[in-house]
Coordinates of C-alpha atoms in Angstrom, one line a residue:
X1047 CA 28.8 14.9 -7.9
X1048 CA 28.6 17.0 -4.7
X1049 CA 27.4 16.0 -1.3
X1050 CA 24.2 17.3 0.3
X1051 CA 23.9 16.1 3.9
X1052 CA 23.3 12.4 3.9
X1053 CA 22.7 12.1 0.2
X1054 CA 24.8 13.1 -2.8
X1055 CA 22.6 13.3 -5.9
X1056 CA 22.7 16.9 -7.2
X1057 CA 24.4 17.4 -10.5
X1058 CA 27.0 20.0 -11.3
X1059 CA 26.6 22.4 -14.1
X1060 CA 29.2 22.4 -16.9
X1061 CA 30.7 25.6 -15.4
X1062 CA 32.1 25.8 -11.9
X1063 CA 28.8 27.2 -10.6
X1064 CA 26.6 25.7 -7.9
X1065 CA 25.0 22.2 -8.2
X1066 CA 21.5 22.1 -9.6
X1067 CA 18.8 19.5 -8.9
X1068 CA 17.7 16.8 -11.3
X1069 CA 14.5 17.8 -13.3
X1070 CA 12.3 14.9 -12.3
X1071 CA 8.7 14.0 -13.3
X1072 CA 6.3 11.5 -11.7
X1073 CA 3.4 10.3 -13.7
X1074 CA 0.5 8.8 -11.7
X1075 CA -3.2 8.0 -12.4
X1076 CA -4.7 10.2 -9.7
X1077 CA -3.9 11.6 -6.2
X1078 CA -3.6 8.8 -3.6
X1079 CA -3.6 9.3 0.2
X1080 CA -0.5 7.1 0.6
X1081 CA 1.7 8.9 -2.0
X1082 CA 0.8 12.6 -1.4
X1083 CA 3.0 12.8 1.8
X1084 CA 5.9 11.2 -0.1
X1085 CA 5.6 13.8 -2.9
X1086 CA 5.6 16.5 -0.3
X1087 CA 8.8 15.1 1.2
X1088 CA 10.4 14.7 -2.2
X1089 CA 9.6 18.4 -3.0
X1090 CA 11.7 19.5 -0.1
X1091 CA 14.9 17.8 -1.3
X1092 CA 17.7 19.8 -2.8
X1093 CA 18.6 16.9 -5.2
X1094 CA 15.5 17.0 -7.4
X1095 CA 13.1 19.5 -8.9
X1096 CA 9.8 17.6 -8.8
X1097 CA 6.7 17.8 -10.9
X1098 CA 3.9 15.3 -10.5
X1099 CA 1.6 14.8 -13.5
X1100 CA -1.8 13.2 -12.8
X1101 CA -3.8 11.6 -15.6
X1102 CA -7.0 12.7 -13.8
X1103 CA -8.6 13.8 -10.5
X1104 CA -11.3 11.7 -8.8
X1105 CA -14.6 13.2 -7.7
X1106 CA -16.4 11.9 -4.6
X1107 CA -18.3 9.2 -6.4
X1108 CA -15.2 7.8 -8.1
X1109 CA -13.3 7.9 -4.9
X1110 CA -16.0 5.9 -3.2
X1111 CA -15.9 3.0 -5.7
X1112 CA -15.9 -0.2 -3.7
X1113 CA -16.8 1.5 -0.4
X1114 CA -20.5 1.9 -1.4
X1115 CA -20.6 5.6 -0.6
X1116 CA -19.2 8.8 -2.0
X1117 CA -16.5 10.6 0.0
X1118 CA -13.3 12.8 -0.2
X1119 CA -10.2 11.9 1.8
X1120 CA -9.9 14.3 4.8
X1121 CA -6.1 14.7 4.4
X1122 CA -4.5 17.0 1.8
X1123 CA -3.6 15.3 -1.4
X1124 CA -2.4 18.2 -3.6
X1125 CA -0.7 20.5 -1.1
X1126 CA 3.1 21.0 -0.9
X1127 CA 4.4 19.9 -4.3
X1128 CA 4.1 21.1 -7.9
X1129 CA 1.5 19.1 -9.9
X1130 CA -0.4 19.2 -13.2
X1131 CA -3.4 17.2 -14.4
X1132 CA -3.9 16.4 -18.0
X1133 CA -7.5 15.0 -17.6
X1134 CA -7.6 11.9 -19.7
X1135 CA -10.1 9.0 -19.5
X1136 CA -9.0 5.4 -18.9
X1137 CA -8.6 3.1 -21.8
X1138 CA -7.0 3.2 -25.2
X1139 CA -8.5 6.6 -26.1
X1140 CA -7.1 8.0 -22.9
X1141 CA -3.7 6.6 -23.8
X1142 CA -3.7 8.4 -27.1
X1143 CA -4.6 11.7 -25.5
X1144 CA -2.0 11.1 -22.8
X1145 CA 0.6 10.6 -25.5
X1146 CA -0.4 14.0 -27.0
X1147 CA -1.0 15.9 -23.7
X1148 CA 2.2 14.8 -21.9
X1149 CA 4.4 15.8 -24.9
X1150 CA 3.9 19.5 -24.1
X1151 CA 4.8 18.9 -20.4
X1152 CA 7.9 17.0 -21.2
X1153 CA 9.0 19.6 -23.8
X1154 CA 8.5 22.4 -21.2
X1155 CA 10.3 20.6 -18.3
X1156 CA 12.8 18.5 -20.3
X1157 CA 13.0 16.0 -17.4
X1158 CA 16.2 14.1 -16.8
X1159 CA 14.3 11.2 -15.4
X1160 CA 10.6 10.1 -15.3
X1161 CA 9.0 7.8 -12.8
X1162 CA 5.8 6.1 -13.9
X1163 CA 3.7 4.8 -11.1
X1164 CA 2.7 1.4 -12.6
X1165 CA 1.3 0.0 -15.8
X1166 CA -2.3 -0.8 -14.8
X1167 CA -3.7 1.3 -17.6
X1168 CA -2.7 2.1 -21.2
X1169 CA -2.2 5.8 -20.4
X1170 CA 0.7 5.0 -18.0
X1171 CA 2.4 2.9 -20.7
X1172 CA 1.9 5.7 -23.2
X1173 CA 3.6 8.2 -20.8
X1174 CA 6.6 5.9 -20.5
X1175 CA 6.8 5.4 -24.2
X1176 CA 6.6 9.2 -24.8
X1177 CA 9.5 10.1 -22.5
X1178 CA 12.8 11.0 -24.2
X1179 CA 14.7 10.5 -21.0
X1180 CA 15.2 7.4 -18.9
X1181 CA 12.0 6.0 -17.3
X1182 CA 11.8 4.4 -13.8
X1183 CA 8.8 2.3 -12.9
X1184 CA 7.1 1.6 -9.6
X1185 CA 4.5 -1.2 -9.8
X1186 CA 2.9 -3.5 -7.3
X1187 CA 2.8 -6.7 -9.3
X1188 CA 4.3 -9.7 -7.5
X1189 CA 5.5 -13.2 -8.1
X1190 CA 2.8 -14.8 -5.9
X1191 CA 0.1 -14.6 -8.6
X1192 CA -0.1 -17.3 -11.3
X1193 CA -0.3 -15.9 -14.8
X1194 CA -1.0 -17.3 -18.2
X1195 CA 1.7 -17.7 -20.9
X1196 CA 0.2 -14.7 -22.8
X1197 CA 0.3 -12.4 -19.8
X1198 CA 3.9 -13.5 -19.1
X1199 CA 4.9 -12.6 -22.6
X1200 CA 3.2 -9.3 -22.4
X1201 CA 5.1 -8.5 -19.1
X1202 CA 8.4 -9.5 -20.7
X1203 CA 7.9 -7.0 -23.5
X1204 CA 6.6 -4.3 -21.2
X1205 CA 9.6 -4.4 -18.9
X1206 CA 11.8 -3.4 -21.8
X1207 CA 10.4 0.1 -21.6
X1208 CA 12.1 1.0 -18.4
X1209 CA 15.7 1.7 -17.2
X1210 CA 15.2 1.2 -13.5
X1211 CA 12.7 -0.8 -11.4
X1212 CA 11.6 0.4 -8.0
X1213 CA 10.7 -2.7 -5.9
X1214 CA 8.2 -2.3 -3.2
X1215 CA 8.9 -5.6 -1.6
X1216 CA 10.5 -9.0 -1.9
X1217 CA 7.9 -10.7 -4.2
X1218 CA 7.7 -7.5 -6.3
X1219 CA 11.5 -7.8 -6.9
X1220 CA 11.0 -11.5 -7.7
X1221 CA 8.4 -10.5 -10.3
X1222 CA 11.0 -8.2 -12.0
X1223 CA 13.7 -11.0 -12.0
X1224 CA 11.2 -13.4 -13.5
X1225 CA 10.7 -10.9 -16.3
X1226 CA 14.4 -10.9 -17.2
X1227 CA 15.3 -7.6 -15.4
X1228 CA 18.9 -7.2 -14.4
X1229 CA 19.1 -7.3 -10.6
X1230 CA 21.5 -4.3 -10.8
X1231 CA 18.6 -2.2 -12.1
X1232 CA 16.2 -3.1 -9.2
X1233 CA 16.1 -0.6 -6.3
X1234 CA 14.4 -1.1 -3.0
X1235 CA 11.8 1.6 -2.4
X1236 CA 9.5 -0.4 0.0
X1237 CA 5.8 0.0 0.4
X1238 CA 4.9 2.5 3.2
X1239 CA 2.2 4.6 4.8
X1240 CA 2.6 7.9 6.6
X1241 CA 4.3 6.3 9.6
X1242 CA 4.7 9.3 11.8
X1243 CA 1.0 10.3 11.5
X1244 CA -0.1 6.8 12.2
X1245 CA 2.1 6.5 15.3
X1246 CA 0.9 9.9 16.5
X1247 CA -2.7 8.7 16.2
X1248 CA -1.9 5.5 18.1
X1249 CA -0.4 7.5 21.0
X1250 CA -3.2 10.2 21.0
X1251 CA -6.0 7.7 21.2
X1252 CA -4.4 5.0 23.4
X1253 CA -6.7 6.0 26.3
X1254 CA -9.8 5.1 24.3
X1255 CA -8.8 1.4 24.0
X1256 CA -11.1 0.3 26.8
X1257 CA -14.1 2.1 25.3
X1258 CA -13.5 0.5 21.9
X1259 CA -13.1 -2.9 23.4
X1260 CA -16.5 -2.6 25.0
X1261 CA -18.0 -1.8 21.6
X1262 CA -16.3 -5.0 20.4
X1263 CA -18.2 -6.9 23.1
X1264 CA -14.9 -7.7 24.8
X1265 CA -15.4 -7.5 28.5
X1266 CA -12.7 -9.9 29.7
X1267 CA -8.9 -9.6 29.5
X1268 CA -8.9 -13.0 27.8
X1269 CA -11.2 -11.9 24.9
X1270 CA -9.3 -11.6 21.6
X1271 CA -10.4 -8.9 19.2
X1272 CA -9.7 -9.7 15.5
X1273 CA -9.9 -6.8 13.1
X1274 CA -10.6 -6.5 9.4
X1275 CA -10.3 -3.1 7.7
X1276 CA -11.0 -2.2 4.1
X1277 CA -13.6 -2.4 1.4
X1278 CA -16.2 -5.0 2.0
X1279 CA -15.8 -6.7 -1.4
X1280 CA -15.4 -10.4 -2.3
X1281 CA -11.7 -10.4 -3.2
X1282 CA -10.8 -9.3 0.3
X1283 CA -12.7 -12.2 1.8
X1284 CA -14.1 -10.5 4.9
X1285 CA -16.7 -13.3 5.0
X1286 CA -13.8 -15.8 5.7
X1287 CA -13.1 -13.9 8.9
X1288 CA -16.7 -14.1 10.0
X1289 CA -17.0 -17.8 9.2
X1290 CA -13.7 -18.6 11.0
X1291 CA -14.8 -16.6 14.0
X1292 CA -18.1 -18.6 14.0
X1293 CA -16.2 -21.9 14.1
X1294 CA -13.9 -20.8 17.0
X1295 CA -16.9 -19.5 19.0
X1296 CA -18.6 -22.8 18.6
X1297 CA -15.4 -24.3 20.2
X1298 CA -15.9 -22.0 23.1
X1299 CA -13.0 -19.7 22.4
X1300 CA -13.4 -16.0 23.4
X1301 CA -13.2 -14.5 19.9
X1302 CA -14.6 -11.0 19.1
X1303 CA -14.6 -9.1 15.8
X1304 CA -14.1 -5.5 14.8
X1305 CA -15.0 -4.9 11.1
X1306 CA -14.0 -1.5 9.7
X1307 CA -14.9 -0.1 6.4
X1308 CA -17.9 -0.5 4.1
X1309 CA -19.0 -2.0 0.8
X1310 CA -21.3 -4.3 -1.1
X1311 CA -20.9 -7.1 1.4
X1312 CA -21.6 -5.2 4.6
X1313 CA -25.2 -6.3 5.0
X1314 CA -24.3 -9.9 4.3
X1315 CA -21.5 -9.8 6.9
X1316 CA -23.8 -8.4 9.6
X1317 CA -26.4 -11.0 8.9
X1318 CA -23.9 -13.8 9.0
X1319 CA -22.5 -12.6 12.3
X1320 CA -25.9 -12.6 13.8
X1321 CA -26.7 -16.1 12.4
X1322 CA -23.4 -17.6 13.8
X1323 CA -23.6 -15.7 17.1
X1324 CA -20.4 -13.9 16.4
X1325 CA -20.0 -10.7 18.6
X1326 CA -19.0 -8.0 16.1
X1327 CA -18.6 -4.3 16.1
X1328 CA -19.0 -2.7 12.6
X1329 CA -17.4 0.8 12.6
X1330 CA -18.6 1.9 9.2
X1331 CA -16.5 3.8 6.7
X1332 CA -13.5 5.5 8.4
X1333 CA -11.7 8.4 6.8
X1334 CA -7.9 8.9 7.2
X1335 CA -8.1 10.9 10.4
X1336 CA -10.4 8.3 11.9
X1337 CA -8.3 5.2 11.2
X1338 CA -7.4 4.8 14.9
X1339 CA -10.9 3.5 15.4
X1340 CA -10.0 0.5 13.4
X1341 CA -7.0 -0.5 15.4
X1342 CA -6.8 1.0 18.9
X1343 CA -7.6 -1.6 21.6
X1344 CA -7.7 -4.6 19.2
X1345 CA -5.4 -7.6 19.4
X1346 CA -4.8 -9.1 15.9
X1347 CA -5.3 -7.8 12.3
X1348 CA -6.6 -10.2 9.6
X1349 CA -6.3 -9.9 5.9
X1350 CA -7.5 -13.0 4.0
X1351 CA -7.5 -11.5 0.5
X1352 CA -6.9 -13.1 -2.9
X1353 CA -4.0 -12.4 -5.2
X1354 CA -5.6 -9.1 -6.1
X1355 CA -4.2 -7.8 -2.9
X1356 CA -0.8 -7.0 -4.4
X1357 CA 0.5 -5.6 -1.1
X1358 CA -2.1 -4.7 1.6
X1359 CA -1.1 -1.3 3.1
X1360 CA -3.6 -1.8 5.9
X1361 CA -1.2 -4.3 7.3
X1362 CA 1.5 -1.6 7.6
X1363 CA -1.1 0.6 9.4
X1364 CA -2.2 -2.1 11.8
X1365 CA 1.4 -3.0 12.7
X1366 CA 2.1 0.7 13.4
X1367 CA -0.7 0.5 15.9
X1368 CA 1.0 -2.5 17.6
X1369 CA -1.0 -5.4 16.1
X1370 CA 0.4 -8.6 14.8
X1371 CA -1.2 -9.7 11.5
X1372 CA -2.7 -12.8 10.0
X1373 CA -2.5 -12.8 6.2
X1374 CA -3.3 -15.3 3.4
X1375 CA -0.3 -16.6 1.5
X1376 CA -1.7 -14.8 -1.6
X1377 CA -1.3 -11.3 0.0
X1378 CA 1.8 -9.4 -1.4
X1379 CA 3.1 -8.0 1.9
X1380 CA 3.3 -11.4 3.7
X1381 CA 6.9 -12.3 2.8
X1382 CA 8.1 -8.8 3.9
X1383 CA 6.0 -7.9 7.0
X1384 CA 5.0 -11.2 8.5
X1385 CA 7.6 -13.2 10.3
X1386 CA 5.9 -16.4 11.4
X1387 CA 5.3 -16.5 15.1
X1388 CA 7.1 -13.1 15.6
X1389 CA 5.0 -10.5 13.9
X1390 CA 2.1 -12.6 12.9
X1391 CA 1.0 -15.7 10.8
X1392 CA 0.7 -16.5 7.1
X1393 CA -2.0 -19.1 6.5
X1394 CA -2.5 -21.5 3.6
X1395 CA -5.2 -23.9 2.9
X1396 CA -8.2 -21.6 2.6
X1397 CA -10.7 -21.1 5.5
X1398 CA -9.3 -24.0 7.5
X1399 CA -5.9 -22.4 7.5
X1400 CA -7.4 -19.1 8.7
X1401 CA -9.2 -20.9 11.5
X1402 CA -5.9 -22.5 12.5
X1403 CA -4.0 -19.3 12.7
X1404 CA -6.7 -17.5 14.6
X1405 CA -6.8 -20.5 17.1
X1406 CA -3.0 -20.1 17.5
X1407 CA -3.4 -16.4 18.2
X1408 CA -6.0 -17.1 20.9
X1409 CA -3.8 -19.8 22.5
X1410 CA -0.9 -17.3 22.5
X1411 CA -2.9 -14.4 24.0
X1412 CA -0.2 -13.3 26.3
X1413 CA 2.3 -13.0 23.4
X1414 CA 0.2 -10.8 21.2
X1415 CA 1.3 -7.5 22.6
X1416 CA 5.1 -8.2 22.3
X1417 CA 4.4 -9.6 18.8
X1418 CA 2.6 -6.3 18.0
X1419 CA 5.6 -4.3 19.3
X1420 CA 7.9 -6.4 17.0
X1421 CA 5.6 -5.7 14.1
X1422 CA 5.6 -2.0 14.8
X1423 CA 9.4 -1.9 15.0
X1424 CA 9.7 -3.9 11.7
X1425 CA 7.6 -1.3 9.8
X1426 CA 9.2 1.7 11.4
X1427 CA 12.7 0.6 10.6
X1428 CA 12.2 -0.9 7.1
X1429 CA 9.0 0.4 5.5
X1430 CA 9.1 4.2 5.6
X1431 CA 9.2 7.2 3.3
X1432 CA 12.8 7.7 4.2
X1433 CA 13.8 4.2 3.0
X1434 CA 11.7 4.7 -0.2
X1435 CA 13.4 8.0 -0.9
X1436 CA 16.9 6.6 -0.5
X1437 CA 16.1 3.9 -3.0
X1438 CA 14.5 6.4 -5.4
X1439 CA 17.6 8.7 -5.3
X1440 CA 19.9 5.7 -5.9
X1441 CA 17.8 4.8 -9.0
X1442 CA 17.9 8.3 -10.4
X1443 CA 21.6 8.5 -9.9
X1444 CA 22.0 5.2 -11.8
X1445 CA 20.1 6.2 -14.9
X1446 CA 21.0 9.9 -15.3
X1447 CA 24.3 10.4 -16.9

C-alpha cells in the first residue's frame, strides 16, 4: 500500500511502477439527486477508477411518481463521472436481462470490487450474483420494522451474497447484525445530503425568512411554524401533522404550518386545514434549487412517517437549515439524528404522541434556535459525503486482496 494524502488505498502494481487505482463499479437502479454528488466526488479520488452502472433512466413521468406531477430534477445527475445504462425493466424479466447485460460490462472493466446500491428489486440481486469480484452492499433497511419469519429467512440468505456491508445508520447496522453479519464486515458510510449546497442555500436566503413567515400566517415572535416536506402520500402521514395542529390551536397555542411538496393527499390536507382552522402555507412542489423555501424562517421540522421511511433524508436537510426535528419512532434516522431534547424529539403512541411533542416544542420556543444549531452541527460533523467516502474506502481495502 502507498499513501495518498489522508487516505492510503491505491494498489501497487507487481512491478516497482506507480500505484494504480482500484477498478470499482457501482450498480444502482437509476440516477438519484442525493447520490450524484457523491459519485462526482468519488470520481476525483486517486484511489479508485469509478464506473456507475444504472439499470435505467427515469423520464419526467416516472420521476414524478408520488408527487402527482411530472418533473426533472434541476441539478445535474449524470455529470462528472463515468456511467453506463443497461436499460432493463423492473421485475424478474429485468433481472434476467441484467444478468446478461452486466456480464459484458464486468468483462470489459474486470472490477476489483462492486458496490450494489440495495436489493429492492431482483435486478440488483442479479448484478450482485453475476460479479466475479467481491460485492459490497449499501441498503437502507433497518431493525425498526417488524418482519415475518419468511422475510427474515429471505434476508438471512440474501446477506450471504456480499463481502462487506455499508451501514447508513445505527438501526441499519443493527439490521445487518440481526441477519448474522460479522460486525467486522460492517462499515459506517452514513446517510447524507449535499451538505455544502444546503448550507449555502440557507445563508443565501436567510434574509427572506420574514417574508416566508408572513406566508405561514406567523405575525408574532411567539408563533411556532412547523414544517412538513415531501410527497403527500399516506405512509408519510402529513394528515397527522394537520390533525395535531388542529388540537393545539383548539388549546389556544400559536401553531402555524408550512407544508411543502405535493401528491395525492394535497387537496385533502388543504380541506382539513380549513375545517380545523389551521393557518397553513402550502408551497407546492419544490425542486432541488428551491428547497430553501421549505425551511428558511420555519421553527421545527416534522416527519411522522411509517416504517416505510427507512431513513428520511429531509431530516438531514431540515437540520442543515437549523431546524430541530420531531420524528415518529418508526422513522429510520431517529436513533442517529434526533437526540431527545437537544436536536429534537422522537414521539411514540401515534397522533397523541405527536401532539405531545409539538406541545413541548411550543413550550420551549426560546430553545428552538439553539436546538436547531445543535442539529446542524450534528449533521455537518457526522453525516456527510466525506464520512461516507472514508467508510467506503475502508470497505474496499478490506475486501480487495
